[in-house]
Structure formats: structure tokens, C-alpha cells
Coordinates of C-alpha atoms in Angstrom, one line a residue:
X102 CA 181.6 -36.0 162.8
X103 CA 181.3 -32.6 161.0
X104 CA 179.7 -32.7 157.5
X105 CA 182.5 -31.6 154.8
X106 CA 182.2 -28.2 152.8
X107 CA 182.6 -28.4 149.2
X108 CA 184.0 -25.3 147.1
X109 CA 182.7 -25.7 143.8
X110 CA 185.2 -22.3 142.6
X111 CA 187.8 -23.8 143.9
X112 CA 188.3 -26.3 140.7
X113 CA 186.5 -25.0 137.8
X114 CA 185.3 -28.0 135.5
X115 CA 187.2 -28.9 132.3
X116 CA 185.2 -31.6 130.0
X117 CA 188.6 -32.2 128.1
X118 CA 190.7 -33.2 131.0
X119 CA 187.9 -35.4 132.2
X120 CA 187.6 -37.4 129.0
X121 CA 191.4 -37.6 128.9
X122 CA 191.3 -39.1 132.3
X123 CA 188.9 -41.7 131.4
X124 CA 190.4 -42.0 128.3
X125 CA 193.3 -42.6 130.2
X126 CA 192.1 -45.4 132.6
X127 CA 190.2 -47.0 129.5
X128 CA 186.3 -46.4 130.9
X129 CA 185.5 -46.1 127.3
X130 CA 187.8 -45.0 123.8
X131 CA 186.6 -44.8 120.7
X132 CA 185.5 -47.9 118.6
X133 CA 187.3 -48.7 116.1
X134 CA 189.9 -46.3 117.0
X135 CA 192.8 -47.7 115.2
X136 CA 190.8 -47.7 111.9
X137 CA 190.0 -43.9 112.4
X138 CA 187.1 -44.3 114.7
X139 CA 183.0 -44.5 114.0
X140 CA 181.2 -41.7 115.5
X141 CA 178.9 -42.5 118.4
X142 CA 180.7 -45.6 119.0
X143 CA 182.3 -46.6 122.0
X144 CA 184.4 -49.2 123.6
X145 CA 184.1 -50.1 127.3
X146 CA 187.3 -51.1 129.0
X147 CA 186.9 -52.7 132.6
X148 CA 185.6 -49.5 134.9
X149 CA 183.7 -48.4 131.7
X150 CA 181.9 -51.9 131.9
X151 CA 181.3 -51.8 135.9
X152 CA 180.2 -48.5 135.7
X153 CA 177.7 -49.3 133.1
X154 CA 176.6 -52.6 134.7
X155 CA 175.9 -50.5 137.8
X156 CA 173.7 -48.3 135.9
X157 CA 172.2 -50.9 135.1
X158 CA 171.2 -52.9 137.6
X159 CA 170.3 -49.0 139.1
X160 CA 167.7 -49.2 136.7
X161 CA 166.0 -52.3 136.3
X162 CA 166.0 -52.1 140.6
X163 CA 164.0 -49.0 140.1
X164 CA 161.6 -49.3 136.9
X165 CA 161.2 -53.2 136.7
X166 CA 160.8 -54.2 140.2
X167 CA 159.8 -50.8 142.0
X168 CA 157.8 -49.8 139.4
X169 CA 156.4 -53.1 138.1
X170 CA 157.6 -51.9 134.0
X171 CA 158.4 -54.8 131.7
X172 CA 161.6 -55.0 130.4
X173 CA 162.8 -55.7 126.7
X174 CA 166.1 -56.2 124.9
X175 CA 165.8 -55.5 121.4
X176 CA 168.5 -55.9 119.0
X177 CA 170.4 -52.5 118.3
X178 CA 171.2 -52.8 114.1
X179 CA 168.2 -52.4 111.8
X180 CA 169.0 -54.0 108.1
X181 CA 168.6 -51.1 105.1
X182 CA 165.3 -53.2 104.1
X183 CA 163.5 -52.4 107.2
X184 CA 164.6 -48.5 106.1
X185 CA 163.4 -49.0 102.7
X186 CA 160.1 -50.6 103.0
X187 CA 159.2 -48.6 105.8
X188 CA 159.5 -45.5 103.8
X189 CA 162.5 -43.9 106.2
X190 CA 164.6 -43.9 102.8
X191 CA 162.4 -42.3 100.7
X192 CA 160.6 -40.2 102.5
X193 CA 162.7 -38.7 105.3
X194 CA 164.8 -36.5 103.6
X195 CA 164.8 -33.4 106.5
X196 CA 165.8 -29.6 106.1
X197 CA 167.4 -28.6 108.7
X198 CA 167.4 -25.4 110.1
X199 CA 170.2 -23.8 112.8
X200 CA 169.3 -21.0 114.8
X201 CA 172.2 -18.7 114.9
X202 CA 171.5 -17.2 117.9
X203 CA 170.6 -19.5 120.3
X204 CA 172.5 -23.1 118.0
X205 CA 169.6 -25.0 118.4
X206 CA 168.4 -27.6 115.4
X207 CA 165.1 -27.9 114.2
X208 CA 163.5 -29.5 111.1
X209 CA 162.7 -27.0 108.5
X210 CA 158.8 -28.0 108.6
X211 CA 158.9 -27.6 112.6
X212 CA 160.0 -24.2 112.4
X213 CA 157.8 -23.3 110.0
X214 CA 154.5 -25.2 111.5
X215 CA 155.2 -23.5 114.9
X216 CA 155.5 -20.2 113.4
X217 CA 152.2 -20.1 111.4
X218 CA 150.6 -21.5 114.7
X219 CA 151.6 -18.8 116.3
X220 CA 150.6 -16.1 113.9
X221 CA 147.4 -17.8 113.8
X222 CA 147.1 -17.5 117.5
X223 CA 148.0 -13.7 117.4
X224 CA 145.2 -13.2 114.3
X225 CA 142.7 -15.1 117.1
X226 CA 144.0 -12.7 119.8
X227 CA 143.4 -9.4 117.7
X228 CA 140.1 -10.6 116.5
X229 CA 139.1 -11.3 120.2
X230 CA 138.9 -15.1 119.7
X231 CA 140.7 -17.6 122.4
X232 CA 143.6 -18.8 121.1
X233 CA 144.0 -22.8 121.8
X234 CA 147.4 -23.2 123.4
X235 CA 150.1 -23.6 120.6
X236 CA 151.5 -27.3 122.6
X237 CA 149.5 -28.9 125.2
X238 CA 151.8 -31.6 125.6
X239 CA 153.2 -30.9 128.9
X240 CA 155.8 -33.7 128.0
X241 CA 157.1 -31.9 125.2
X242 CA 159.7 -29.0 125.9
X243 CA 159.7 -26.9 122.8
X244 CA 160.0 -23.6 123.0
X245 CA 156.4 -21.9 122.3
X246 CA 156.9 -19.2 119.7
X247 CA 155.1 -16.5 120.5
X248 CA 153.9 -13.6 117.8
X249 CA 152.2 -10.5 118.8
X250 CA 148.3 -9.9 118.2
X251 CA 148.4 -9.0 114.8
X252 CA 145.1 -9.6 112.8
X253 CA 145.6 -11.1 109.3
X254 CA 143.7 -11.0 105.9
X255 CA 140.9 -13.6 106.0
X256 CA 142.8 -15.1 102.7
X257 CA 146.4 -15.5 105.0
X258 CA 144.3 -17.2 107.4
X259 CA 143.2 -19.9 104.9
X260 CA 146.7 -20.0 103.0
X261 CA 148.2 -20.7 107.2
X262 CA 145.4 -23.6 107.9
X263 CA 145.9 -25.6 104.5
X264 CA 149.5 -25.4 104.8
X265 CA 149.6 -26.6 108.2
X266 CA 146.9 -29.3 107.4
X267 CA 149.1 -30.3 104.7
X268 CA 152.7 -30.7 107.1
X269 CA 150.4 -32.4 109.6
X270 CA 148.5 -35.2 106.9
X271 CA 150.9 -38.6 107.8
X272 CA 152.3 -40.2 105.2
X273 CA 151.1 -43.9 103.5
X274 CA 153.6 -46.8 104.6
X275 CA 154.1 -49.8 102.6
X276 CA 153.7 -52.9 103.7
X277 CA 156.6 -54.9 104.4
X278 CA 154.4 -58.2 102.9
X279 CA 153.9 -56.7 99.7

């Protein structure tokens, strides 16, 4: 039997008529839909809940018994008290930044940490220093920013450090006993 060709021009793909499909043959809709819908909430009709048992059962066969991993069902809504006490309320108030060019989001302080890192590493280059890499974690995909070898003022250099040793000081958490 002859293997089959696939043309992938042949049919260019088109997200919208693919979620009106399964729209259409109830995979998932939108909770709460006749109420106007909650964002990032989904209903699964019958297909919708095979195709996700299949998933699954894909990956527990994989990580828990292939790979030995334990596995752990936690519950999905955290009460506002948890928020509170753990300081998320108070003290996670993020800018956000967009780039315009590219439409990626970043936190204000991530932007602005990565860019003194690598301004710092450029004043290291011109000076003839080597420059620690700007992300070692190989797990991480941000985009390195990268700054040409520019040497600054020794006084820069300190205003740089104690900023970023600032950003980079973790914040107290409250106990959730007292």
C-alpha cells in the first residue's frame, strides 16, 4: 500500500472555522454562555470530554507509570484569604509593559532588570572584564537583551547594581497563623 501525500497549500488553516466546528459539535462552548460567558471558562460537551479523558490517560501512561512521577489532584479555586494573607493582594500590583513591535508582555521590573543587566555586561565588555551570562537558566526562554560594549561612569555602575539588588531582594510573607 502506497503511503498518502499530504498538501498542506492545498487548505490553508482558518482558527475561526475550526472553533465554529467544534463549537458546532459541542467539544467545548463557553461557560456560562447564556449569562454572557466568564473568560477562560469552558464547558466540555461529550467529544470535548473524551478528547480530554484521552489526554489524559496519555499522560499519566507516560509521566506516572513510564516515568515513575507522582501524581496530585489539587483543588482548582483558591479562597481571597489565601490571596490576602499571602501577600498576592497587597503586594502584586504589576506594570505591564507591551512591546509594540514584536506584542509581547512583560512586567515593568523585568524589562527594566534585563536591561540594566545588560548594560552592565556591555560596561564589563568595554572595560575588558568577562561578562557572566545575562540567564543561565537553560529552562528559561527569554529573550537575552543584548547592549553594545559601552563603558559607563563608575557612579552608573553603582546606581545599576543597587537597583537591581533592590528588584531582586524577596519580599516578607505573613504568616497565615498569625
Amino acid at each position: 500500500m502506497a503511503a498518502s501525500v499530504v498538501n498542506k497549500t492545498a487548505h490553508p488553516f482558518d482558527k475561526a472555522r475550526l472553533e465554529a466546528l467544534l463549537n458546532r459539535r459541542f467539544f467545548y462552548a463557553p461557560a456560562f454562555e447564556i449569562y454572557g460567558g466568564v473568560a477562560g471558562l469552558y464547558d466540555y460537551g461529550p467529544p470535548g470530554s473524551s478528547l480530554q479523558a484521552n489526554i489524559i490517560a496519555e499522560w499519566r501512561k507516560h509521566f506516572i507509570i513510564e516515568e515513575g512521577m507522582l501524581e496530585l489532584d489539587t483543588t482548582i479555586m483558591t479562597p481571597a484569604p489565601v490571596f490576602e494573607t499571602s501577600g498576592h493582594v497587597a503586594r502584586f500590583a504589576d506594570w505591564m509593559v507591551k512591546d509594540t513591535k514584536t506584542g509581547d508582555v512583560l512586567r515593568a521590573d523585568h524589562l527594566v532588570g534585563g536591561v540594566l543587566e545588560a548594560r552592565l555586561a556591555g560596561d564589563k565588555e568595554a572595560r575588558g572584564l568577562a561578562a557572566a551570562p545575562l540567564f543561565d537558566d537553560k529552562k528559561k526562554k527569554k529573550k537575552n537583551a543584548k547592549a553594545a560594549a559601552v563603558k559607563l561612569d563608575d557612579e552608573v555602575v553603582k546606581d545599576y547594581e543597587t537597583i537591581l539588588a533592590q528588584a531582586c531582594q524577596p519580599f516578607p510573607c505573613k504568616s497565615m497563623i498569625d
